[in-house]
Amino acid sequence: MRTTGDRIRHTLGFEIIGLLIFAPVATLLFGYNMFEMGIMAVVGSVIATVWNYVYNLLFDHALLRLRNTVHKTTLIRVFHAFLFEGGLLVLFLPMIAWYLSISLWQAFTMGMAMSVFYLCYAFVYNLVYDKVFPVPHPQQAQHP
């Protein structure tokens, strides 16, 4: 399993890079000003950061219990990304509607567009992260 420090590095890297990409793209895509999208991005990032840490910890424990390993195949990564984004959408949707004074349906469509972006981003980010910072094998973890 990954260490707490590794999980924090993973989460912070994901959110910082995501913010740098998302805020300008959302400004162009949704037609709101950069300040509004920046606030949305930062609040969403805080929600996502907490969710990311909790979700990945729970997901790895479930994998360990079900498969005796935390190694993620490409299919498991796809499943992992969809579940993560679905949970995040449920957590973030009310905030979008409230902050932008839009209907839940409008917030849902905006949230879905955001989810598609972050779904693709999460898939690529996690594949790259696993290559750059691989999970140590049990023998490596015992011998630092």
JSON list of N, CA and C in Angstrom, two decimals, residues 22 29-30 82 85-90 92-93 96 102 104-120:
[
{"chain": "A", "resi": 22, "resn": "PHE", "atom": "N", "xyz": [-8.02, 23.43, -15.27]},
{"chain": "A", "resi": 22, "resn": "PHE", "atom": "CA", "xyz": [-9.48, 23.56, -15.27]},
{"chain": "A", "resi": 22, "resn": "PHE", "atom": "C", "xyz": [-9.99, 25.00, -15.30]},
{"chain": "A", "resi": 29, "resn": "LEU", "atom": "N", "xyz": [-15.24, 27.63, -21.63]},
{"chain": "A", "resi": 29, "resn": "LEU", "atom": "CA", "xyz": [-16.31, 26.69, -21.93]},
{"chain": "A", "resi": 29, "resn": "LEU", "atom": "C", "xyz": [-17.68, 27.13, -21.42]},
{"chain": "A", "resi": 30, "resn": "PHE", "atom": "N", "xyz": [-17.74, 27.65, -20.20]},
{"chain": "A", "resi": 30, "resn": "PHE", "atom": "CA", "xyz": [-19.03, 27.95, -19.57]},
{"chain": "A", "resi": 30, "resn": "PHE", "atom": "C", "xyz": [-19.45, 29.41, -19.66]},
{"chain": "A", "resi": 82, "resn": "PHE", "atom": "N", "xyz": [-14.32, 6.31, -12.73]},
{"chain": "A", "resi": 82, "resn": "PHE", "atom": "CA", "xyz": [-15.77, 6.55, -12.80]},
{"chain": "A", "resi": 82, "resn": "PHE", "atom": "C", "xyz": [-16.39, 6.67, -11.41]},
{"chain": "A", "resi": 85, "resn": "GLU", "atom": "N", "xyz": [-15.33, 10.08, -9.80]},
{"chain": "A", "resi": 85, "resn": "GLU", "atom": "CA", "xyz": [-16.04, 11.23, -10.37]},
{"chain": "A", "resi": 85, "resn": "GLU", "atom": "C", "xyz": [-17.52, 11.23, -10.00]},
{"chain": "A", "resi": 86, "resn": "GLY", "atom": "N", "xyz": [-18.14, 10.07, -9.95]},
{"chain": "A", "resi": 86, "resn": "GLY", "atom": "CA", "xyz": [-19.54, 9.99, -9.55]},
{"chain": "A", "resi": 86, "resn": "GLY", "atom": "C", "xyz": [-19.74, 10.48, -8.11]},
{"chain": "A", "resi": 87, "resn": "GLY", "atom": "N", "xyz": [-18.88, 10.04, -7.22]},
{"chain": "A", "resi": 87, "resn": "GLY", "atom": "CA", "xyz": [-18.95, 10.49, -5.83]},
{"chain": "A", "resi": 87, "resn": "GLY", "atom": "C", "xyz": [-18.70, 11.97, -5.70]},
{"chain": "A", "resi": 88, "resn": "LEU", "atom": "N", "xyz": [-17.73, 12.46, -6.44]},
{"chain": "A", "resi": 88, "resn": "LEU", "atom": "CA", "xyz": [-17.41, 13.89, -6.39]},
{"chain": "A", "resi": 88, "resn": "LEU", "atom": "C", "xyz": [-18.57, 14.72, -6.92]},
{"chain": "A", "resi": 89, "resn": "LEU", "atom": "N", "xyz": [-19.21, 14.26, -7.97]},
{"chain": "A", "resi": 89, "resn": "LEU", "atom": "CA", "xyz": [-20.35, 14.98, -8.53]},
{"chain": "A", "resi": 89, "resn": "LEU", "atom": "C", "xyz": [-21.47, 15.12, -7.50]},
{"chain": "A", "resi": 90, "resn": "VAL", "atom": "N", "xyz": [-21.75, 14.06, -6.78]},
{"chain": "A", "resi": 90, "resn": "VAL", "atom": "CA", "xyz": [-22.78, 14.10, -5.74]},
{"chain": "A", "resi": 90, "resn": "VAL", "atom": "C", "xyz": [-22.41, 15.11, -4.65]},
{"chain": "A", "resi": 92, "resn": "PHE", "atom": "N", "xyz": [-20.37, 17.79, -5.00]},
{"chain": "A", "resi": 92, "resn": "PHE", "atom": "CA", "xyz": [-20.11, 19.13, -5.53]},
{"chain": "A", "resi": 92, "resn": "PHE", "atom": "C", "xyz": [-21.34, 19.80, -6.15]},
{"chain": "A", "resi": 93, "resn": "LEU", "atom": "N", "xyz": [-22.29, 19.01, -6.62]},
{"chain": "A", "resi": 93, "resn": "LEU", "atom": "CA", "xyz": [-23.45, 19.53, -7.34]},
{"chain": "A", "resi": 93, "resn": "LEU", "atom": "C", "xyz": [-24.22, 20.63, -6.60]},
{"chain": "A", "resi": 96, "resn": "ILE", "atom": "N", "xyz": [-22.37, 24.00, -6.79]},
{"chain": "A", "resi": 96, "resn": "ILE", "atom": "CA", "xyz": [-22.41, 24.63, -8.12]},
{"chain": "A", "resi": 96, "resn": "ILE", "atom": "C", "xyz": [-23.73, 25.38, -8.29]},
{"chain": "A", "resi": 102, "resn": "ILE", "atom": "N", "xyz": [-27.99, 28.78, -10.32]},
{"chain": "A", "resi": 102, "resn": "ILE", "atom": "CA", "xyz": [-28.56, 28.07, -11.46]},
{"chain": "A", "resi": 102, "resn": "ILE", "atom": "C", "xyz": [-29.36, 26.89, -10.93]},
{"chain": "A", "resi": 104, "resn": "LEU", "atom": "N", "xyz": [-30.66, 22.98, -10.47]},
{"chain": "A", "resi": 104, "resn": "LEU", "atom": "CA", "xyz": [-29.91, 21.74, -10.28]},
{"chain": "A", "resi": 104, "resn": "LEU", "atom": "C", "xyz": [-29.63, 21.05, -11.61]},
{"chain": "A", "resi": 105, "resn": "TRP", "atom": "N", "xyz": [-30.57, 21.17, -12.55]},
{"chain": "A", "resi": 105, "resn": "TRP", "atom": "CA", "xyz": [-30.35, 20.57, -13.88]},
{"chain": "A", "resi": 105, "resn": "TRP", "atom": "C", "xyz": [-29.16, 21.24, -14.58]},
{"chain": "A", "resi": 106, "resn": "GLN", "atom": "N", "xyz": [-29.12, 22.58, -14.54]},
{"chain": "A", "resi": 106, "resn": "GLN", "atom": "CA", "xyz": [-27.98, 23.30, -15.15]},
{"chain": "A", "resi": 106, "resn": "GLN", "atom": "C", "xyz": [-26.69, 22.92, -14.43]},
{"chain": "A", "resi": 107, "resn": "ALA", "atom": "N", "xyz": [-26.75, 22.84, -13.11]},
{"chain": "A", "resi": 107, "resn": "ALA", "atom": "CA", "xyz": [-25.58, 22.44, -12.34]},
{"chain": "A", "resi": 107, "resn": "ALA", "atom": "C", "xyz": [-25.16, 21.02, -12.69]},
{"chain": "A", "resi": 108, "resn": "PHE", "atom": "N", "xyz": [-26.15, 20.16, -12.91]},
{"chain": "A", "resi": 108, "resn": "PHE", "atom": "CA", "xyz": [-25.85, 18.78, -13.29]},
{"chain": "A", "resi": 108, "resn": "PHE", "atom": "C", "xyz": [-25.14, 18.73, -14.64]},
{"chain": "A", "resi": 109, "resn": "THR", "atom": "N", "xyz": [-25.64, 19.49, -15.63]},
{"chain": "A", "resi": 109, "resn": "THR", "atom": "CA", "xyz": [-24.99, 19.47, -16.95]},
{"chain": "A", "resi": 109, "resn": "THR", "atom": "C", "xyz": [-23.59, 20.05, -16.86]},
{"chain": "A", "resi": 110, "resn": "MET", "atom": "N", "xyz": [-23.41, 21.12, -16.06]},
{"chain": "A", "resi": 110, "resn": "MET", "atom": "CA", "xyz": [-22.08, 21.68, -15.87]},
{"chain": "A", "resi": 110, "resn": "MET", "atom": "C", "xyz": [-21.19, 20.67, -15.14]},
{"chain": "A", "resi": 111, "resn": "GLY", "atom": "N", "xyz": [-21.75, 20.05, -14.12]},
{"chain": "A", "resi": 111, "resn": "GLY", "atom": "CA", "xyz": [-21.00, 19.04, -13.37]},
{"chain": "A", "resi": 111, "resn": "GLY", "atom": "C", "xyz": [-20.61, 17.85, -14.23]},
{"chain": "A", "resi": 112, "resn": "MET", "atom": "N", "xyz": [-21.49, 17.46, -15.14]},
{"chain": "A", "resi": 112, "resn": "MET", "atom": "CA", "xyz": [-21.16, 16.35, -16.04]},
{"chain": "A", "resi": 112, "resn": "MET", "atom": "C", "xyz": [-20.00, 16.73, -16.96]},
{"chain": "A", "resi": 113, "resn": "ALA", "atom": "N", "xyz": [-20.02, 17.95, -17.48]},
{"chain": "A", "resi": 113, "resn": "ALA", "atom": "CA", "xyz": [-18.91, 18.41, -18.33]},
{"chain": "A", "resi": 113, "resn": "ALA", "atom": "C", "xyz": [-17.61, 18.42, -17.52]},
{"chain": "A", "resi": 114, "resn": "MET", "atom": "N", "xyz": [-17.70, 18.90, -16.28]},
{"chain": "A", "resi": 114, "resn": "MET", "atom": "CA", "xyz": [-16.52, 18.91, -15.41]},
{"chain": "A", "resi": 114, "resn": "MET", "atom": "C", "xyz": [-16.07, 17.48, -15.13]},
{"chain": "A", "resi": 115, "resn": "SER", "atom": "N", "xyz": [-17.03, 16.59, -14.93]},
{"chain": "A", "resi": 115, "resn": "SER", "atom": "CA", "xyz": [-16.69, 15.19, -14.65]},
{"chain": "A", "resi": 115, "resn": "SER", "atom": "C", "xyz": [-15.98, 14.54, -15.83]},
{"chain": "A", "resi": 116, "resn": "VAL", "atom": "N", "xyz": [-16.45, 14.83, -17.04]},
{"chain": "A", "resi": 116, "resn": "VAL", "atom": "CA", "xyz": [-15.79, 14.27, -18.22]},
{"chain": "A", "resi": 116, "resn": "VAL", "atom": "C", "xyz": [-14.34, 14.75, -18.29]},
{"chain": "A", "resi": 117, "resn": "PHE", "atom": "N", "xyz": [-14.16, 16.05, -18.07]},
{"chain": "A", "resi": 117, "resn": "PHE", "atom": "CA", "xyz": [-12.80, 16.59, -18.06]},
{"chain": "A", "resi": 117, "resn": "PHE", "atom": "C", "xyz": [-11.95, 15.88, -17.01]},
{"chain": "A", "resi": 118, "resn": "TYR", "atom": "N", "xyz": [-12.45, 15.86, -15.77]},
{"chain": "A", "resi": 118, "resn": "TYR", "atom": "CA", "xyz": [-11.66, 15.27, -14.68]},
{"chain": "A", "resi": 118, "resn": "TYR", "atom": "C", "xyz": [-11.56, 13.75, -14.78]},
{"chain": "A", "resi": 119, "resn": "LEU", "atom": "N", "xyz": [-12.51, 13.11, -15.41]},
{"chain": "A", "resi": 119, "resn": "LEU", "atom": "CA", "xyz": [-12.42, 11.67, -15.62]},
{"chain": "A", "resi": 119, "resn": "LEU", "atom": "C", "xyz": [-11.22, 11.35, -16.51]},
{"chain": "A", "resi": 120, "resn": "CYS", "atom": "N", "xyz": [-11.13, 12.07, -17.61]},
{"chain": "A", "resi": 120, "resn": "CYS", "atom": "CA", "xyz": [-9.99, 11.88, -18.51]},
{"chain": "A", "resi": 120, "resn": "CYS", "atom": "C", "xyz": [-8.68, 12.27, -17.82]}
]
